[in-house]
Amino acid sequence: MAVFSSKLLLTSAPFSQRGAPDTLPPQTGPAHRLDTIQHMAQGGRWRMEAMRALSEPCLFWITRGQGRVTVGGVQRGYGVHNAIFLPAGVMHCLELGANTQGLVLFFGRDHDPTLPANPQHLRVREATAQSELTALLEALNRESSQPRIGSDRAAEFQMGLISVWLERQIAVAPQDSLPPKNARKLVNRFTALVERDFRSSQTVSDYARQLRVTPTHLSRVCRDACGRPASDLLQERRLYEARRLLLDTQMPIKEIAARLGFRSQTYFSRNFLAQTGSTPSKFRQSGH
């Protein structure tokens, strides 16, 4: 199988300097973007490993290593030649193993409407299918990094072929072992509510009330599905946003605290210190 060259992808600014994918300003060039997992993690491993969601679909193509991925509150192991597709707005995190390498394709906000509506974790075992996706990503990279006549249209065609590749692999993919359907639906609904309302001051009890279950039951289901209680998922999502706003914006810390539902800057700073070992101001100064 061809080996993907990431050199052209690394000519852009480091991830921490150009903003998280879900906060990029309107673009004048191609809507899609290609990056490597290693490059994205240069801005801090938390950018990959903390629970968060994007405002555009993305595709992870794991080319080396193994680890765990949590999507919609359900955790699975991943390995080489795994393709993980995430629609916009789905909470997820990718825990990086010691040798994890791979590519990430961000489809842009004005993406192909034929992309899958639901998250997909595909373990691609056929060498032909592995080579096909690598070749499509290489072709897309060439059109994006070496503009010439018709590059925009060619890139759109490559994106369409990637959509077709996903559709075909989903059709032949074996069913993974997953938590019971009712439990999976509950944790999916919980993470969707968290993604919608994490900026509020709602607690796990508030979410449990909306879901018509007890906080204990909600936490037990979350722990069974991804190894973490409901409170950890909620805290991680808020912590990711706090870190992102501290590094990717000049927003005052007091405003960040208010935006994330904390009753005071002091309470926010104390909470941030307890979770990271650093105050918000020192974290901002460190740059990662």
mmCIF file of C-alpha atoms in Angstrom:
data_model
loop_
_atom_site.group_PDB
_atom_site.id
_atom_site.type_symbol
_atom_site.label_atom_id
_atom_site.label_comp_id
_atom_site.label_asym_id
_atom_site.label_seq_id
_atom_site.Cartn_x
_atom_site.Cartn_y
_atom_site.Cartn_z
ATOM 1 C CA MET A 1 0.000 0.000 0.000
ATOM 2 C CA ALA A 2 1.226 3.511 -0.798
ATOM 3 C CA VAL A 3 2.627 5.540 2.081
ATOM 4 C CA PHE A 4 1.039 8.949 2.503
ATOM 5 C CA SER A 5 3.445 11.863 2.652
ATOM 6 C CA SER A 6 2.456 14.461 5.244
ATOM 7 C CA LYS A 7 5.107 17.068 4.383
ATOM 8 C CA LEU A 8 2.761 19.314 2.459
ATOM 9 C CA LEU A 9 0.208 19.175 5.240
ATOM 10 C CA LEU A 10 2.663 20.568 7.749
ATOM 11 C CA THR A 11 3.419 23.800 5.920
ATOM 12 C CA SER A 12 0.466 25.527 7.608
ATOM 13 C CA ALA A 13 0.624 27.140 11.054
ATOM 14 C CA PRO A 14 0.706 24.840 14.097
ATOM 15 C CA PHE A 15 -2.731 23.752 15.216
ATOM 16 C CA SER A 16 -2.657 25.863 18.352
ATOM 17 C CA GLN A 17 -2.034 28.987 16.301
ATOM 18 C CA ARG A 18 -4.743 28.618 13.724
ATOM 19 C CA GLY A 19 -7.667 27.718 15.995
ATOM 20 C CA ALA A 20 -9.645 24.546 16.521
ATOM 21 C CA PRO A 21 -11.510 23.166 13.485
ATOM 22 C CA ASP A 22 -14.887 24.091 14.932
ATOM 23 C CA THR A 23 -13.934 27.747 15.354
ATOM 24 C CA LEU A 24 -12.237 28.599 12.077
ATOM 25 C CA PRO A 25 -13.358 31.846 10.395
ATOM 26 C CA PRO A 26 -15.033 31.705 6.967
ATOM 27 C CA GLN A 27 -12.556 30.476 4.396
ATOM 28 C CA THR A 28 -11.711 31.884 0.990
ATOM 29 C CA GLY A 29 -10.039 28.676 -0.206
ATOM 30 C CA PRO A 30 -11.246 25.056 -0.182
ATOM 31 C CA ALA A 31 -13.691 24.250 2.609
ATOM 32 C CA HIS A 32 -12.063 20.895 3.323
ATOM 33 C CA ARG A 33 -8.763 20.477 5.175
ATOM 34 C CA LEU A 34 -6.317 17.619 5.577
ATOM 35 C CA ASP A 35 -4.070 17.232 8.585
ATOM 36 C CA THR A 36 -2.163 14.558 10.471
ATOM 37 C CA ILE A 37 -2.967 13.334 13.961
ATOM 38 C CA GLN A 38 0.614 14.046 15.020
ATOM 39 C CA HIS A 39 0.412 17.640 13.815
ATOM 40 C CA MET A 40 -2.897 18.278 15.547
ATOM 41 C CA ALA A 41 -1.516 16.926 18.817
ATOM 42 C CA GLN A 42 1.372 19.427 18.685
ATOM 43 C CA GLY A 43 -1.039 21.998 20.090
ATOM 44 C CA GLY A 44 -1.555 19.731 23.122
ATOM 45 C CA ARG A 45 -2.727 16.126 23.348
ATOM 46 C CA TRP A 46 -5.903 17.401 25.014
ATOM 47 C CA ARG A 47 -7.038 18.645 21.600
ATOM 48 C CA MET A 48 -7.439 15.013 20.585
ATOM 49 C CA GLU A 49 -8.071 13.276 23.898
ATOM 50 C CA ALA A 50 -10.680 15.515 25.552
ATOM 51 C CA MET A 51 -14.378 15.104 24.839
ATOM 52 C CA ARG A 52 -15.497 17.636 22.240
ATOM 53 C CA ALA A 53 -17.518 17.997 19.042
ATOM 54 C CA LEU A 54 -16.912 19.742 15.728
ATOM 55 C CA SER A 55 -19.230 21.853 13.621
ATOM 56 C CA GLU A 56 -18.286 19.890 10.482
ATOM 57 C CA PRO A 57 -17.920 16.184 9.637
ATOM 58 C CA CYS A 58 -14.475 14.616 9.843
ATOM 59 C CA LEU A 59 -12.777 11.323 8.999
ATOM 60 C CA PHE A 60 -9.896 9.774 10.943
ATOM 61 C CA TRP A 61 -7.771 7.277 8.988
ATOM 62 C CA ILE A 62 -5.474 5.407 11.383
ATOM 63 C CA THR A 63 -2.275 4.293 9.624
ATOM 64 C CA ARG A 64 -0.258 3.160 12.624
ATOM 65 C CA GLY A 65 -0.690 2.293 16.293
ATOM 66 C CA GLN A 66 -3.685 1.558 18.453
ATOM 67 C CA GLY A 67 -5.707 3.108 21.237
ATOM 68 C CA ARG A 68 -9.280 3.863 22.249
ATOM 69 C CA VAL A 69 -11.906 6.129 20.743
ATOM 70 C CA THR A 70 -15.092 7.307 22.424
ATOM 71 C CA VAL A 71 -17.960 8.360 20.166
ATOM 72 C CA GLY A 72 -21.292 9.488 21.560
ATOM 73 C CA GLY A 73 -20.330 8.087 24.962
ATOM 74 C CA VAL A 74 -19.457 4.602 23.653
ATOM 75 C CA GLN A 75 -15.830 3.500 23.782
ATOM 76 C CA ARG A 76 -14.105 1.075 21.403
ATOM 77 C CA GLY A 77 -10.546 0.100 20.640
ATOM 78 C CA TYR A 78 -8.997 1.215 17.345
ATOM 79 C CA GLY A 79 -6.019 -0.047 15.407
ATOM 80 C CA VAL A 80 -4.233 0.289 12.099
ATOM 81 C CA HIS A 81 -6.490 0.656 9.040
ATOM 82 C CA ASN A 82 -9.450 1.871 11.054
ATOM 83 C CA ALA A 83 -11.594 4.624 9.531
ATOM 84 C CA ILE A 84 -13.663 6.656 12.007
ATOM 85 C CA PHE A 85 -16.261 8.979 10.514
ATOM 86 C CA LEU A 86 -17.915 11.603 12.712
ATOM 87 C CA PRO A 87 -20.858 13.783 11.664
ATOM 88 C CA ALA A 88 -20.939 17.353 12.913
ATOM 89 C CA GLY A 89 -21.986 17.824 16.528
ATOM 90 C CA VAL A 90 -21.083 14.338 17.816
ATOM 91 C CA MET A 91 -19.056 14.307 21.041
ATOM 92 C CA HIS A 92 -15.912 12.216 20.762
ATOM 93 C CA CYS A 93 -12.321 11.806 21.881
ATOM 94 C CA LEU A 94 -9.362 9.889 20.461
ATOM 95 C CA GLU A 95 -6.908 8.563 23.040
ATOM 96 C CA LEU A 96 -3.462 8.471 21.460
ATOM 97 C CA GLY A 97 -1.277 5.406 21.858
ATOM 98 C CA ALA A 98 2.511 5.674 21.922
ATOM 99 C CA ASN A 99 2.767 5.147 18.136
ATOM 100 C CA THR A 100 -0.569 6.435 16.888
ATOM 101 C CA GLN A 101 -0.316 8.002 13.446
ATOM 102 C CA GLY A 102 -2.922 8.856 10.878
ATOM 103 C CA LEU A 103 -4.749 11.435 8.836
ATOM 104 C CA VAL A 104 -7.738 13.623 9.545
ATOM 105 C CA LEU A 105 -9.983 14.970 6.801
ATOM 106 C CA PHE A 106 -12.280 17.852 7.753
ATOM 107 C CA PHE A 107 -15.088 18.026 5.191
ATOM 108 C CA GLY A 108 -16.061 21.667 5.832
ATOM 109 C CA ARG A 109 -19.407 23.103 6.837
ATOM 110 C CA ASP A 110 -20.781 23.012 3.268
ATOM 111 C CA HIS A 111 -20.087 19.316 2.957
ATOM 112 C CA ASP A 112 -21.367 16.606 0.629
ATOM 113 C CA PRO A 113 -24.966 15.835 1.708
ATOM 114 C CA THR A 114 -24.450 12.148 0.879
ATOM 115 C CA LEU A 115 -22.020 11.679 3.767
ATOM 116 C CA PRO A 116 -23.247 9.229 6.446
ATOM 117 C CA ALA A 117 -25.769 10.661 8.895
ATOM 118 C CA ASN A 118 -24.446 8.557 11.812
ATOM 119 C CA PRO A 119 -20.966 7.936 13.266
ATOM 120 C CA GLN A 120 -19.085 5.023 11.741
ATOM 121 C CA HIS A 121 -16.149 2.968 13.007
ATOM 122 C CA LEU A 122 -14.851 0.829 10.146
ATOM 123 C CA ARG A 123 -12.156 -1.802 10.604
ATOM 124 C CA VAL A 124 -10.896 -2.043 7.022
ATOM 125 C CA ARG A 125 -9.347 -5.473 6.542
ATOM 126 C CA GLU A 126 -9.145 -5.719 2.735
ATOM 127 C CA ALA A 127 -5.871 -4.450 1.289
ATOM 128 C CA THR A 128 -7.660 -3.118 -1.803
ATOM 129 C CA ALA A 129 -9.993 -0.951 0.269
ATOM 130 C CA GLN A 130 -7.065 0.286 2.388
ATOM 131 C CA SER A 131 -5.150 1.301 -0.734
ATOM 132 C CA GLU A 132 -8.202 2.961 -2.245
ATOM 133 C CA LEU A 133 -8.707 5.334 0.677
ATOM 134 C CA THR A 134 -5.010 6.162 0.918
ATOM 135 C CA ALA A 135 -4.914 6.910 -2.821
ATOM 136 C CA LEU A 136 -7.994 9.141 -2.592
ATOM 137 C CA LEU A 137 -6.493 11.130 0.286
ATOM 138 C CA GLU A 138 -3.186 11.462 -1.576
ATOM 139 C CA ALA A 139 -4.988 12.748 -4.675
ATOM 140 C CA LEU A 140 -7.013 15.201 -2.589
ATOM 141 C CA ASN A 141 -3.817 16.425 -0.939
ATOM 142 C CA ARG A 142 -2.157 17.019 -4.311
ATOM 143 C CA GLU A 143 -5.092 19.049 -5.613
ATOM 144 C CA SER A 144 -5.245 21.090 -2.409
ATOM 145 C CA SER A 145 -1.526 21.758 -1.921
ATOM 146 C CA GLN A 146 -0.471 22.209 -5.576
ATOM 147 C CA PRO A 147 -3.237 24.305 -7.182
ATOM 148 C CA ARG A 148 -3.568 24.191 -10.955
ATOM 149 C CA ILE A 149 -6.343 24.545 -13.496
ATOM 150 C CA GLY A 150 -9.474 22.782 -12.253
ATOM 151 C CA SER A 151 -8.040 21.943 -8.806
ATOM 152 C CA ASP A 152 -11.213 23.010 -6.995
ATOM 153 C CA ARG A 153 -13.412 20.783 -9.138
ATOM 154 C CA ALA A 154 -10.936 17.907 -8.929
ATOM 155 C CA ALA A 155 -10.894 18.182 -5.140
ATOM 156 C CA GLU A 156 -14.696 18.092 -5.064
ATOM 157 C CA PHE A 157 -14.657 14.920 -7.170
ATOM 158 C CA GLN A 158 -12.142 13.316 -4.808
ATOM 159 C CA MET A 159 -14.359 14.208 -1.839
ATOM 160 C CA GLY A 160 -17.301 12.613 -3.625
ATOM 161 C CA LEU A 161 -15.283 9.436 -4.197
ATOM 162 C CA ILE A 162 -14.370 9.353 -0.507
ATOM 163 C CA SER A 163 -18.099 9.563 0.277
ATOM 164 C CA VAL A 164 -18.699 6.602 -2.061
ATOM 165 C CA TRP A 165 -15.837 4.691 -0.405
ATOM 166 C CA LEU A 166 -17.478 5.215 2.983
ATOM 167 C CA GLU A 167 -20.852 4.062 1.690
ATOM 168 C CA ARG A 168 -19.366 0.866 0.263
ATOM 169 C CA GLN A 169 -17.383 0.055 3.403
ATOM 170 C CA ILE A 170 -20.404 0.638 5.637
ATOM 171 C CA ALA A 171 -22.403 -1.796 3.494
ATOM 172 C CA VAL A 172 -19.914 -4.654 4.029
ATOM 173 C CA ALA A 173 -18.735 -3.827 7.567
ATOM 174 C CA PRO A 174 -19.277 -6.522 10.218
ATOM 175 C CA GLN A 175 -21.259 -5.560 13.288
ATOM 176 C CA ASP A 176 -19.097 -4.589 16.260
ATOM 177 C CA SER A 177 -19.816 -5.775 19.769
ATOM 178 C CA LEU A 178 -21.634 -2.846 21.372
ATOM 179 C CA PRO A 179 -23.406 -2.158 24.658
ATOM 180 C CA PRO A 180 -27.107 -3.130 24.783
ATOM 181 C CA LYS A 181 -29.253 -0.952 22.515
ATOM 182 C CA ASN A 182 -31.182 0.783 25.309
ATOM 183 C CA ALA A 183 -27.994 1.661 27.171
ATOM 184 C CA ARG A 184 -26.365 2.887 23.976
ATOM 185 C CA LYS A 185 -29.366 5.087 23.185
ATOM 186 C CA LEU A 186 -29.304 6.584 26.677
ATOM 187 C CA VAL A 187 -25.629 7.490 26.608
ATOM 188 C CA ASN A 188 -25.984 8.849 23.044
ATOM 189 C CA ARG A 189 -28.858 11.072 24.190
ATOM 190 C CA PHE A 190 -26.894 12.212 27.237
ATOM 191 C CA THR A 191 -23.824 13.225 25.209
ATOM 192 C CA ALA A 192 -26.035 15.012 22.677
ATOM 193 C CA LEU A 193 -27.616 17.022 25.513
ATOM 194 C CA VAL A 194 -24.193 17.781 26.973
ATOM 195 C CA GLU A 195 -22.955 19.030 23.607
ATOM 196 C CA ARG A 196 -25.987 21.268 23.314
ATOM 197 C CA ASP A 197 -25.995 22.638 26.872
ATOM 198 C CA PHE A 198 -22.477 22.280 28.336
ATOM 199 C CA ARG A 199 -22.135 26.071 28.502
ATOM 200 C CA SER A 200 -24.939 26.166 31.040
ATOM 201 C CA SER A 201 -24.532 25.395 34.737
ATOM 202 C CA GLN A 202 -26.551 22.173 34.502
ATOM 203 C CA THR A 203 -25.416 19.237 36.631
ATOM 204 C CA VAL A 204 -25.615 15.511 35.976
ATOM 205 C CA SER A 205 -28.803 15.490 38.062
ATOM 206 C CA ASP A 206 -30.331 18.056 35.710
ATOM 207 C CA TYR A 207 -29.472 15.950 32.670
ATOM 208 C CA ALA A 208 -30.751 12.791 34.347
ATOM 209 C CA ARG A 209 -34.045 14.519 35.064
ATOM 210 C CA GLN A 210 -34.420 15.429 31.400
ATOM 211 C CA LEU A 211 -33.671 11.822 30.424
ATOM 212 C CA ARG A 212 -36.104 10.497 33.071
ATOM 213 C CA VAL A 213 -33.540 8.334 34.827
ATOM 214 C CA THR A 214 -31.737 8.628 38.130
ATOM 215 C CA PRO A 215 -28.259 10.194 38.251
ATOM 216 C CA THR A 216 -26.922 6.894 39.584
ATOM 217 C CA HIS A 217 -28.345 4.944 36.663
ATOM 218 C CA LEU A 218 -27.048 7.486 34.132
ATOM 219 C CA SER A 219 -23.546 7.358 35.592
ATOM 220 C CA ARG A 220 -23.566 3.554 35.683
ATOM 221 C CA VAL A 221 -24.590 3.338 32.019
ATOM 222 C CA CYS A 222 -21.903 5.843 31.014
ATOM 223 C CA ARG A 223 -19.277 3.943 32.984
ATOM 224 C CA ASP A 224 -20.289 0.673 31.329
ATOM 225 C CA ALA A 225 -20.222 2.263 27.857
ATOM 226 C CA CYS A 226 -16.958 4.187 28.035
ATOM 227 C CA GLY A 227 -15.316 3.588 31.414
ATOM 228 C CA ARG A 228 -16.185 7.037 32.762
ATOM 229 C CA PRO A 229 -19.106 8.307 34.841
ATOM 230 C CA ALA A 230 -21.465 10.932 33.467
ATOM 231 C CA SER A 231 -19.822 13.659 35.562
ATOM 232 C CA ASP A 232 -16.441 13.037 33.884
ATOM 233 C CA LEU A 233 -17.933 13.362 30.394
ATOM 234 C CA LEU A 234 -19.543 16.655 31.347
ATOM 235 C CA GLN A 235 -16.385 17.990 32.995
ATOM 236 C CA GLU A 236 -14.197 16.966 30.048
ATOM 237 C CA ARG A 237 -16.418 18.786 27.574
ATOM 238 C CA ARG A 238 -16.351 21.989 29.611
ATOM 239 C CA LEU A 239 -12.603 21.668 30.203
ATOM 240 C CA TYR A 240 -11.907 21.270 26.483
ATOM 241 C CA GLU A 241 -13.860 24.440 25.743
ATOM 242 C CA ALA A 242 -12.083 26.319 28.536
ATOM 243 C CA ARG A 243 -8.672 25.318 27.186
ATOM 244 C CA ARG A 244 -9.667 26.171 23.631
ATOM 245 C CA LEU A 245 -10.923 29.627 24.560
ATOM 246 C CA LEU A 246 -7.832 30.330 26.654
ATOM 247 C CA LEU A 247 -5.412 29.443 23.847
ATOM 248 C CA ASP A 248 -7.295 30.242 20.658
ATOM 249 C CA THR A 249 -8.912 33.542 21.684
ATOM 250 C CA GLN A 250 -8.076 36.678 23.640
ATOM 251 C CA MET A 251 -11.319 36.454 25.601
ATOM 252 C CA PRO A 252 -10.864 37.623 29.226
ATOM 253 C CA ILE A 253 -10.859 34.810 31.777
ATOM 254 C CA LYS A 254 -13.828 36.344 33.572
ATOM 255 C CA GLU A 255 -15.841 36.192 30.334
ATOM 256 C CA ILE A 256 -14.773 32.580 29.703
ATOM 257 C CA ALA A 257 -15.969 31.638 33.179
ATOM 258 C CA ALA A 258 -19.354 33.266 32.581
ATOM 259 C CA ARG A 259 -19.661 31.682 29.143
ATOM 260 C CA LEU A 260 -19.167 28.207 30.594
ATOM 261 C CA GLY A 261 -21.761 28.649 33.323
ATOM 262 C CA PHE A 262 -19.461 29.237 36.319
ATOM 263 C CA ARG A 263 -20.871 31.557 38.949
ATOM 264 C CA SER A 264 -17.565 33.433 39.346
ATOM 265 C CA GLN A 265 -14.062 33.696 37.926
ATOM 266 C CA THR A 266 -12.681 32.465 41.248
ATOM 267 C CA TYR A 267 -14.778 29.308 41.138
ATOM 268 C CA PHE A 268 -13.771 28.704 37.510
ATOM 269 C CA SER A 269 -10.067 29.164 38.286
ATOM 270 C CA ARG A 270 -10.275 26.812 41.264
ATOM 271 C CA ASN A 271 -12.045 24.182 39.168
ATOM 272 C CA PHE A 272 -9.561 24.566 36.292
ATOM 273 C CA LEU A 273 -6.597 24.238 38.674
ATOM 274 C CA ALA A 274 -8.052 21.081 40.234
ATOM 275 C CA GLN A 275 -8.451 19.428 36.820
ATOM 276 C CA THR A 276 -5.234 20.546 35.101
ATOM 277 C CA GLY A 277 -2.774 21.473 37.842
ATOM 278 C CA SER A 278 -2.470 24.950 36.361
ATOM 279 C CA THR A 279 -4.351 28.208 36.732
ATOM 280 C CA PRO A 280 -6.117 29.563 33.626
ATOM 281 C CA SER A 281 -3.639 32.451 33.315
ATOM 282 C CA LYS A 282 -0.587 30.179 33.526
ATOM 283 C CA PHE A 283 -2.136 27.743 31.054
ATOM 284 C CA ARG A 284 -2.709 30.626 28.615
ATOM 285 C CA GLN A 285 0.882 31.783 29.035
ATOM 286 C CA SER A 286 2.237 28.258 28.451
ATOM 287 C CA GLY A 287 0.565 28.065 25.046
ATOM 288 C CA HIS A 288 -0.382 24.373 25.280
#
